[in-house]
Amino acid sequence: MTYVAITEFETRLHWQSGCGARLSGDRASAIPLGGQPAEMEGQWNPETLLVGAVEGRTLLAFLEQARALGVEVLFYQSSAVARRVDGPDGLPHYTDLIVRPHVAVRSEQDATLVRHIFDALPERCFPSSMLRLTPRIEPIIDTWDEQHVAALEEDRRHERPWRWCEGERAAGHEP
């Protein structure tokens, strides 16, 4: 029998106004999310989060392999850049996603092992395979009467964001 591990990751997004929103996860604090450069001061946008996710997964995959090979990592710092092109058909796509880790180890032998780890990471590091995933979108569409809209506006005035609850829509408030 083959064993397959399945892990789910869930986030919630609460639109606030314009192109601004708050993104939260099961085990993380909410962060501001923006879409338009004029509205993005102090906010992350989805494209930057994607680049950060690949950079973070690269670090974790590297550390896992280094530990398995007995390499003592003394220093790790990285930067990452992605280039997005909006094609003539209007559909954006990434042409490059480059992670530039800077690593320090104790010996030249460890440095050789680290080079081999990084050579193998693009195929082993799962964001590479996940980037080919096309999302499935399963919308729920509501029609709200004036009472629902008034309640939402009242909550916005008091800065109480709506919270998604399983089996309900727009129920409860975040603490």
JSON list of C-alpha atoms in Angstrom, two decimals:
[
{"chain": "A", "resi": 1, "resn": "MET", "atom": "CA", "xyz": [0.00, 0.00, 0.00]},
{"chain": "A", "resi": 2, "resn": "THR", "atom": "CA", "xyz": [1.28, 3.46, -0.91]},
{"chain": "A", "resi": 3, "resn": "TYR", "atom": "CA", "xyz": [1.15, 6.18, 1.70]},
{"chain": "A", "resi": 4, "resn": "VAL", "atom": "CA", "xyz": [0.19, 9.65, 0.54]},
{"chain": "A", "resi": 5, "resn": "ALA", "atom": "CA", "xyz": [0.31, 12.63, 2.89]},
{"chain": "A", "resi": 6, "resn": "ILE", "atom": "CA", "xyz": [-2.33, 15.28, 2.36]},
{"chain": "A", "resi": 7, "resn": "THR", "atom": "CA", "xyz": [-2.03, 18.69, 3.99]},
{"chain": "A", "resi": 8, "resn": "GLU", "atom": "CA", "xyz": [-4.59, 21.44, 3.60]},
{"chain": "A", "resi": 9, "resn": "PHE", "atom": "CA", "xyz": [-3.82, 25.14, 3.83]},
{"chain": "A", "resi": 10, "resn": "GLU", "atom": "CA", "xyz": [-6.67, 27.58, 4.25]},
{"chain": "A", "resi": 11, "resn": "THR", "atom": "CA", "xyz": [-6.76, 31.33, 4.07]},
{"chain": "A", "resi": 12, "resn": "ARG", "atom": "CA", "xyz": [-9.54, 33.87, 4.33]},
{"chain": "A", "resi": 13, "resn": "LEU", "atom": "CA", "xyz": [-9.73, 37.18, 2.54]},
{"chain": "A", "resi": 14, "resn": "HIS", "atom": "CA", "xyz": [-11.91, 40.07, 3.62]},
{"chain": "A", "resi": 15, "resn": "TRP", "atom": "CA", "xyz": [-12.35, 42.86, 1.10]},
{"chain": "A", "resi": 16, "resn": "GLN", "atom": "CA", "xyz": [-12.36, 46.27, 2.75]},
{"chain": "A", "resi": 17, "resn": "SER", "atom": "CA", "xyz": [-12.68, 48.86, -0.02]},
{"chain": "A", "resi": 18, "resn": "GLY", "atom": "CA", "xyz": [-11.18, 49.77, -3.37]},
{"chain": "A", "resi": 19, "resn": "CYS", "atom": "CA", "xyz": [-8.50, 47.15, -3.95]},
{"chain": "A", "resi": 20, "resn": "GLY", "atom": "CA", "xyz": [-7.71, 46.70, -0.25]},
{"chain": "A", "resi": 21, "resn": "ALA", "atom": "CA", "xyz": [-8.31, 43.56, 1.79]},
{"chain": "A", "resi": 22, "resn": "ARG", "atom": "CA", "xyz": [-7.08, 41.63, 4.84]},
{"chain": "A", "resi": 23, "resn": "LEU", "atom": "CA", "xyz": [-5.66, 38.14, 4.38]},
{"chain": "A", "resi": 24, "resn": "SER", "atom": "CA", "xyz": [-5.60, 35.74, 7.30]},
{"chain": "A", "resi": 25, "resn": "GLY", "atom": "CA", "xyz": [-4.70, 32.11, 7.78]},
{"chain": "A", "resi": 26, "resn": "ASP", "atom": "CA", "xyz": [-5.34, 29.36, 10.27]},
{"chain": "A", "resi": 27, "resn": "ARG", "atom": "CA", "xyz": [-2.18, 29.96, 12.28]},
{"chain": "A", "resi": 28, "resn": "ALA", "atom": "CA", "xyz": [-1.14, 33.47, 11.26]},
{"chain": "A", "resi": 29, "resn": "SER", "atom": "CA", "xyz": [-2.01, 37.06, 11.92]},
{"chain": "A", "resi": 30, "resn": "ALA", "atom": "CA", "xyz": [-3.96, 38.95, 9.29]},
{"chain": "A", "resi": 31, "resn": "ILE", "atom": "CA", "xyz": [-1.97, 41.07, 6.86]},
{"chain": "A", "resi": 32, "resn": "PRO", "atom": "CA", "xyz": [-3.12, 43.95, 4.66]},
{"chain": "A", "resi": 33, "resn": "LEU", "atom": "CA", "xyz": [-3.37, 43.03, 0.99]},
{"chain": "A", "resi": 34, "resn": "GLY", "atom": "CA", "xyz": [-3.56, 45.51, -1.88]},
{"chain": "A", "resi": 35, "resn": "GLY", "atom": "CA", "xyz": [-3.75, 45.36, -5.62]},
{"chain": "A", "resi": 36, "resn": "GLN", "atom": "CA", "xyz": [-3.12, 48.77, -7.11]},
{"chain": "A", "resi": 37, "resn": "PRO", "atom": "CA", "xyz": [0.27, 50.49, -6.61]},
{"chain": "A", "resi": 38, "resn": "ALA", "atom": "CA", "xyz": [-1.40, 53.73, -5.46]},
{"chain": "A", "resi": 39, "resn": "GLU", "atom": "CA", "xyz": [-3.19, 51.85, -2.67]},
{"chain": "A", "resi": 40, "resn": "MET", "atom": "CA", "xyz": [-0.37, 49.49, -1.67]},
{"chain": "A", "resi": 41, "resn": "GLU", "atom": "CA", "xyz": [1.60, 51.44, 0.93]},
{"chain": "A", "resi": 42, "resn": "GLY", "atom": "CA", "xyz": [2.09, 49.05, 3.84]},
{"chain": "A", "resi": 43, "resn": "GLN", "atom": "CA", "xyz": [0.29, 46.24, 2.01]},
{"chain": "A", "resi": 44, "resn": "TRP", "atom": "CA", "xyz": [1.33, 43.05, 0.28]},
{"chain": "A", "resi": 45, "resn": "ASN", "atom": "CA", "xyz": [-0.02, 42.16, -3.14]},
{"chain": "A", "resi": 46, "resn": "PRO", "atom": "CA", "xyz": [-0.73, 38.58, -4.31]},
{"chain": "A", "resi": 47, "resn": "GLU", "atom": "CA", "xyz": [2.19, 38.56, -6.77]},
{"chain": "A", "resi": 48, "resn": "THR", "atom": "CA", "xyz": [4.70, 39.53, -4.07]},
{"chain": "A", "resi": 49, "resn": "LEU", "atom": "CA", "xyz": [3.22, 36.93, -1.71]},
{"chain": "A", "resi": 50, "resn": "LEU", "atom": "CA", "xyz": [3.75, 34.28, -4.41]},
{"chain": "A", "resi": 51, "resn": "VAL", "atom": "CA", "xyz": [7.40, 35.28, -4.79]},
{"chain": "A", "resi": 52, "resn": "GLY", "atom": "CA", "xyz": [7.79, 35.27, -0.99]},
{"chain": "A", "resi": 53, "resn": "ALA", "atom": "CA", "xyz": [6.16, 31.83, -0.78]},
{"chain": "A", "resi": 54, "resn": "VAL", "atom": "CA", "xyz": [8.63, 30.38, -3.28]},
{"chain": "A", "resi": 55, "resn": "GLU", "atom": "CA", "xyz": [11.55, 32.06, -1.49]},
{"chain": "A", "resi": 56, "resn": "GLY", "atom": "CA", "xyz": [10.34, 30.76, 1.88]},
{"chain": "A", "resi": 57, "resn": "ARG", "atom": "CA", "xyz": [9.76, 27.23, 0.59]},
{"chain": "A", "resi": 58, "resn": "THR", "atom": "CA", "xyz": [13.26, 27.30, -0.96]},
{"chain": "A", "resi": 59, "resn": "LEU", "atom": "CA", "xyz": [14.74, 28.08, 2.47]},
{"chain": "A", "resi": 60, "resn": "LEU", "atom": "CA", "xyz": [12.77, 25.33, 4.20]},
{"chain": "A", "resi": 61, "resn": "ALA", "atom": "CA", "xyz": [13.54, 22.71, 1.53]},
{"chain": "A", "resi": 62, "resn": "PHE", "atom": "CA", "xyz": [17.22, 23.67, 1.65]},
{"chain": "A", "resi": 63, "resn": "LEU", "atom": "CA", "xyz": [17.39, 23.41, 5.46]},
{"chain": "A", "resi": 64, "resn": "GLU", "atom": "CA", "xyz": [15.68, 20.03, 5.38]},
{"chain": "A", "resi": 65, "resn": "GLN", "atom": "CA", "xyz": [18.24, 18.68, 2.89]},
{"chain": "A", "resi": 66, "resn": "ALA", "atom": "CA", "xyz": [21.18, 20.28, 4.72]},
{"chain": "A", "resi": 67, "resn": "ARG", "atom": "CA", "xyz": [20.12, 18.64, 8.00]},
{"chain": "A", "resi": 68, "resn": "ALA", "atom": "CA", "xyz": [19.69, 15.28, 6.29]},
{"chain": "A", "resi": 69, "resn": "LEU", "atom": "CA", "xyz": [23.26, 15.53, 4.93]},
{"chain": "A", "resi": 70, "resn": "GLY", "atom": "CA", "xyz": [24.71, 16.79, 8.22]},
{"chain": "A", "resi": 71, "resn": "VAL", "atom": "CA", "xyz": [25.63, 20.24, 6.88]},
{"chain": "A", "resi": 72, "resn": "GLU", "atom": "CA", "xyz": [25.85, 22.94, 9.55]},
{"chain": "A", "resi": 73, "resn": "VAL", "atom": "CA", "xyz": [24.37, 26.14, 8.13]},
{"chain": "A", "resi": 74, "resn": "LEU", "atom": "CA", "xyz": [25.94, 29.21, 9.75]},
{"chain": "A", "resi": 75, "resn": "PHE", "atom": "CA", "xyz": [24.15, 31.91, 7.75]},
{"chain": "A", "resi": 76, "resn": "TYR", "atom": "CA", "xyz": [21.29, 32.08, 5.26]},
{"chain": "A", "resi": 77, "resn": "GLN", "atom": "CA", "xyz": [19.83, 35.14, 3.62]},
{"chain": "A", "resi": 78, "resn": "SER", "atom": "CA", "xyz": [18.10, 35.43, 0.27]},
{"chain": "A", "resi": 79, "resn": "SER", "atom": "CA", "xyz": [16.33, 37.72, -2.11]},
{"chain": "A", "resi": 80, "resn": "ALA", "atom": "CA", "xyz": [13.91, 36.79, -4.86]},
{"chain": "A", "resi": 81, "resn": "VAL", "atom": "CA", "xyz": [12.54, 38.47, -7.96]},
{"chain": "A", "resi": 82, "resn": "ALA", "atom": "CA", "xyz": [9.88, 37.50, -10.45]},
{"chain": "A", "resi": 83, "resn": "ARG", "atom": "CA", "xyz": [9.11, 39.09, -13.78]},
{"chain": "A", "resi": 84, "resn": "ARG", "atom": "CA", "xyz": [5.49, 39.20, -14.87]},
{"chain": "A", "resi": 85, "resn": "VAL", "atom": "CA", "xyz": [4.57, 40.01, -18.44]},
{"chain": "A", "resi": 86, "resn": "ASP", "atom": "CA", "xyz": [1.10, 41.01, -19.52]},
{"chain": "A", "resi": 87, "resn": "GLY", "atom": "CA", "xyz": [0.82, 39.32, -22.90]},
{"chain": "A", "resi": 88, "resn": "PRO", "atom": "CA", "xyz": [-0.92, 40.66, -26.01]},
{"chain": "A", "resi": 89, "resn": "ASP", "atom": "CA", "xyz": [-3.96, 38.55, -25.07]},
{"chain": "A", "resi": 90, "resn": "GLY", "atom": "CA", "xyz": [-4.15, 40.43, -21.75]},
{"chain": "A", "resi": 91, "resn": "LEU", "atom": "CA", "xyz": [-3.23, 37.34, -19.72]},
{"chain": "A", "resi": 92, "resn": "PRO", "atom": "CA", "xyz": [-0.29, 37.83, -17.35]},
{"chain": "A", "resi": 93, "resn": "HIS", "atom": "CA", "xyz": [2.39, 35.19, -17.01]},
{"chain": "A", "resi": 94, "resn": "TYR", "atom": "CA", "xyz": [5.73, 34.91, -15.25]},
{"chain": "A", "resi": 95, "resn": "THR", "atom": "CA", "xyz": [8.84, 34.74, -17.39]},
{"chain": "A", "resi": 96, "resn": "ASP", "atom": "CA", "xyz": [11.34, 34.40, -14.53]},
{"chain": "A", "resi": 97, "resn": "LEU", "atom": "CA", "xyz": [11.30, 33.59, -10.84]},
{"chain": "A", "resi": 98, "resn": "ILE", "atom": "CA", "xyz": [14.79, 33.79, -9.38]},
{"chain": "A", "resi": 99, "resn": "VAL", "atom": "CA", "xyz": [15.77, 33.05, -5.76]},
{"chain": "A", "resi": 100, "resn": "ARG", "atom": "CA", "xyz": [19.26, 34.19, -4.77]},
{"chain": "A", "resi": 101, "resn": "PRO", "atom": "CA", "xyz": [20.30, 32.53, -1.50]},
{"chain": "A", "resi": 102, "resn": "HIS", "atom": "CA", "xyz": [23.53, 33.55, 0.27]},
{"chain": "A", "resi": 103, "resn": "VAL", "atom": "CA", "xyz": [24.74, 30.71, 2.52]},
{"chain": "A", "resi": 104, "resn": "ALA", "atom": "CA", "xyz": [27.74, 30.26, 4.82]},
{"chain": "A", "resi": 105, "resn": "VAL", "atom": "CA", "xyz": [29.01, 26.86, 5.97]},
{"chain": "A", "resi": 106, "resn": "ARG", "atom": "CA", "xyz": [32.13, 25.65, 7.82]},
{"chain": "A", "resi": 107, "resn": "SER", "atom": "CA", "xyz": [34.06, 23.79, 5.13]},
{"chain": "A", "resi": 108, "resn": "GLU", "atom": "CA", "xyz": [34.61, 23.46, 1.41]},
{"chain": "A", "resi": 109, "resn": "GLN", "atom": "CA", "xyz": [33.19, 19.92, 1.63]},
{"chain": "A", "resi": 110, "resn": "ASP", "atom": "CA", "xyz": [29.96, 21.38, 3.08]},
{"chain": "A", "resi": 111, "resn": "ALA", "atom": "CA", "xyz": [29.99, 24.07, 0.37]},
{"chain": "A", "resi": 112, "resn": "THR", "atom": "CA", "xyz": [30.10, 21.32, -2.29]},
{"chain": "A", "resi": 113, "resn": "LEU", "atom": "CA", "xyz": [27.14, 19.56, -0.66]},
{"chain": "A", "resi": 114, "resn": "VAL", "atom": "CA", "xyz": [25.23, 22.86, -0.53]},
{"chain": "A", "resi": 115, "resn": "ARG", "atom": "CA", "xyz": [25.85, 23.42, -4.26]},
{"chain": "A", "resi": 116, "resn": "HIS", "atom": "CA", "xyz": [24.39, 19.97, -4.97]},
{"chain": "A", "resi": 117, "resn": "ILE", "atom": "CA", "xyz": [21.37, 20.71, -2.77]},
{"chain": "A", "resi": 118, "resn": "PHE", "atom": "CA", "xyz": [20.66, 23.93, -4.67]},
{"chain": "A", "resi": 119, "resn": "ASP", "atom": "CA", "xyz": [21.16, 22.21, -8.03]},
{"chain": "A", "resi": 120, "resn": "ALA", "atom": "CA", "xyz": [18.43, 19.69, -7.15]},
{"chain": "A", "resi": 121, "resn": "LEU", "atom": "CA", "xyz": [16.00, 22.10, -5.44]},
{"chain": "A", "resi": 122, "resn": "PRO", "atom": "CA", "xyz": [14.12, 23.42, -8.51]},
{"chain": "A", "resi": 123, "resn": "GLU", "atom": "CA", "xyz": [12.72, 19.93, -9.20]},
{"chain": "A", "resi": 124, "resn": "ARG", "atom": "CA", "xyz": [12.37, 18.96, -5.53]},
{"chain": "A", "resi": 125, "resn": "CYS", "atom": "CA", "xyz": [11.02, 22.23, -4.15]},
{"chain": "A", "resi": 126, "resn": "PHE", "atom": "CA", "xyz": [7.26, 21.91, -4.49]},
{"chain": "A", "resi": 127, "resn": "PRO", "atom": "CA", "xyz": [6.42, 25.48, -5.55]},
{"chain": "A", "resi": 128, "resn": "SER", "atom": "CA", "xyz": [7.94, 24.54, -8.91]},
{"chain": "A", "resi": 129, "resn": "SER", "atom": "CA", "xyz": [5.24, 21.95, -9.46]},
{"chain": "A", "resi": 130, "resn": "MET", "atom": "CA", "xyz": [2.51, 24.02, -7.79]},
{"chain": "A", "resi": 131, "resn": "LEU", "atom": "CA", "xyz": [3.03, 26.96, -10.14]},
{"chain": "A", "resi": 132, "resn": "ARG", "atom": "CA", "xyz": [1.51, 24.82, -12.91]},
{"chain": "A", "resi": 133, "resn": "LEU", "atom": "CA", "xyz": [-1.71, 24.42, -10.92]},
{"chain": "A", "resi": 134, "resn": "THR", "atom": "CA", "xyz": [-4.80, 26.12, -12.34]},
{"chain": "A", "resi": 135, "resn": "PRO", "atom": "CA", "xyz": [-7.10, 27.20, -9.52]},
{"chain": "A", "resi": 136, "resn": "ARG", "atom": "CA", "xyz": [-10.65, 25.92, -9.37]},
{"chain": "A", "resi": 137, "resn": "ILE", "atom": "CA", "xyz": [-13.04, 28.72, -8.45]},
{"chain": "A", "resi": 138, "resn": "GLU", "atom": "CA", "xyz": [-16.27, 27.76, -6.66]},
{"chain": "A", "resi": 139, "resn": "PRO", "atom": "CA", "xyz": [-18.21, 30.98, -6.04]},
{"chain": "A", "resi": 140, "resn": "ILE", "atom": "CA", "xyz": [-21.19, 31.53, -3.73]},
{"chain": "A", "resi": 141, "resn": "ILE", "atom": "CA", "xyz": [-23.29, 34.43, -4.94]},
{"chain": "A", "resi": 142, "resn": "ASP", "atom": "CA", "xyz": [-25.74, 36.17, -2.59]},
{"chain": "A", "resi": 143, "resn": "THR", "atom": "CA", "xyz": [-28.28, 38.87, -3.21]},
{"chain": "A", "resi": 144, "resn": "TRP", "atom": "CA", "xyz": [-28.58, 41.10, -0.17]},
{"chain": "A", "resi": 145, "resn": "ASP", "atom": "CA", "xyz": [-31.59, 43.22, 0.59]},
{"chain": "A", "resi": 146, "resn": "GLU", "atom": "CA", "xyz": [-31.29, 46.73, 2.01]},
{"chain": "A", "resi": 147, "resn": "GLN", "atom": "CA", "xyz": [-31.25, 45.43, 5.61]},
{"chain": "A", "resi": 148, "resn": "HIS", "atom": "CA", "xyz": [-28.14, 43.30, 4.96]},
{"chain": "A", "resi": 149, "resn": "VAL", "atom": "CA", "xyz": [-26.39, 46.17, 3.20]},
{"chain": "A", "resi": 150, "resn": "ALA", "atom": "CA", "xyz": [-27.21, 48.56, 6.08]},
{"chain": "A", "resi": 151, "resn": "ALA", "atom": "CA", "xyz": [-25.83, 46.08, 8.64]},
{"chain": "A", "resi": 152, "resn": "LEU", "atom": "CA", "xyz": [-22.62, 45.71, 6.64]},
{"chain": "A", "resi": 153, "resn": "GLU", "atom": "CA", "xyz": [-22.21, 49.49, 6.37]},
{"chain": "A", "resi": 154, "resn": "GLU", "atom": "CA", "xyz": [-22.74, 49.81, 10.14]},
{"chain": "A", "resi": 155, "resn": "ASP", "atom": "CA", "xyz": [-20.00, 47.24, 10.77]},
{"chain": "A", "resi": 156, "resn": "ARG", "atom": "CA", "xyz": [-17.66, 49.07, 8.40]},
{"chain": "A", "resi": 157, "resn": "ARG", "atom": "CA", "xyz": [-18.24, 52.31, 10.28]},
{"chain": "A", "resi": 158, "resn": "HIS", "atom": "CA", "xyz": [-17.24, 50.55, 13.50]},
{"chain": "A", "resi": 159, "resn": "GLU", "atom": "CA", "xyz": [-14.36, 48.68, 11.78]},
{"chain": "A", "resi": 160, "resn": "ARG", "atom": "CA", "xyz": [-15.76, 45.24, 12.63]},
{"chain": "A", "resi": 161, "resn": "PRO", "atom": "CA", "xyz": [-14.94, 42.94, 9.71]},
{"chain": "A", "resi": 162, "resn": "TRP", "atom": "CA", "xyz": [-17.31, 40.17, 8.75]},
{"chain": "A", "resi": 163, "resn": "ARG", "atom": "CA", "xyz": [-16.02, 36.64, 9.25]},
{"chain": "A", "resi": 164, "resn": "TRP", "atom": "CA", "xyz": [-16.78, 33.53, 7.23]},
{"chain": "A", "resi": 165, "resn": "CYS", "atom": "CA", "xyz": [-18.23, 30.71, 9.34]},
{"chain": "A", "resi": 166, "resn": "GLU", "atom": "CA", "xyz": [-18.65, 27.16, 8.06]},
{"chain": "A", "resi": 167, "resn": "GLY", "atom": "CA", "xyz": [-22.14, 26.66, 6.75]},
{"chain": "A", "resi": 168, "resn": "GLU", "atom": "CA", "xyz": [-23.03, 30.35, 7.09]},
{"chain": "A", "resi": 169, "resn": "ARG", "atom": "CA", "xyz": [-22.40, 33.49, 5.12]},
{"chain": "A", "resi": 170, "resn": "ALA", "atom": "CA", "xyz": [-21.23, 36.79, 6.55]},
{"chain": "A", "resi": 171, "resn": "ALA", "atom": "CA", "xyz": [-21.80, 35.58, 10.10]},
{"chain": "A", "resi": 172, "resn": "GLY", "atom": "CA", "xyz": [-20.10, 36.73, 13.26]},
{"chain": "A", "resi": 173, "resn": "HIS", "atom": "CA", "xyz": [-17.19, 39.07, 13.73]},
{"chain": "A", "resi": 174, "resn": "GLU", "atom": "CA", "xyz": [-13.48, 38.53, 14.04]},
{"chain": "A", "resi": 175, "resn": "PRO", "atom": "CA", "xyz": [-12.26, 39.01, 17.60]}
]
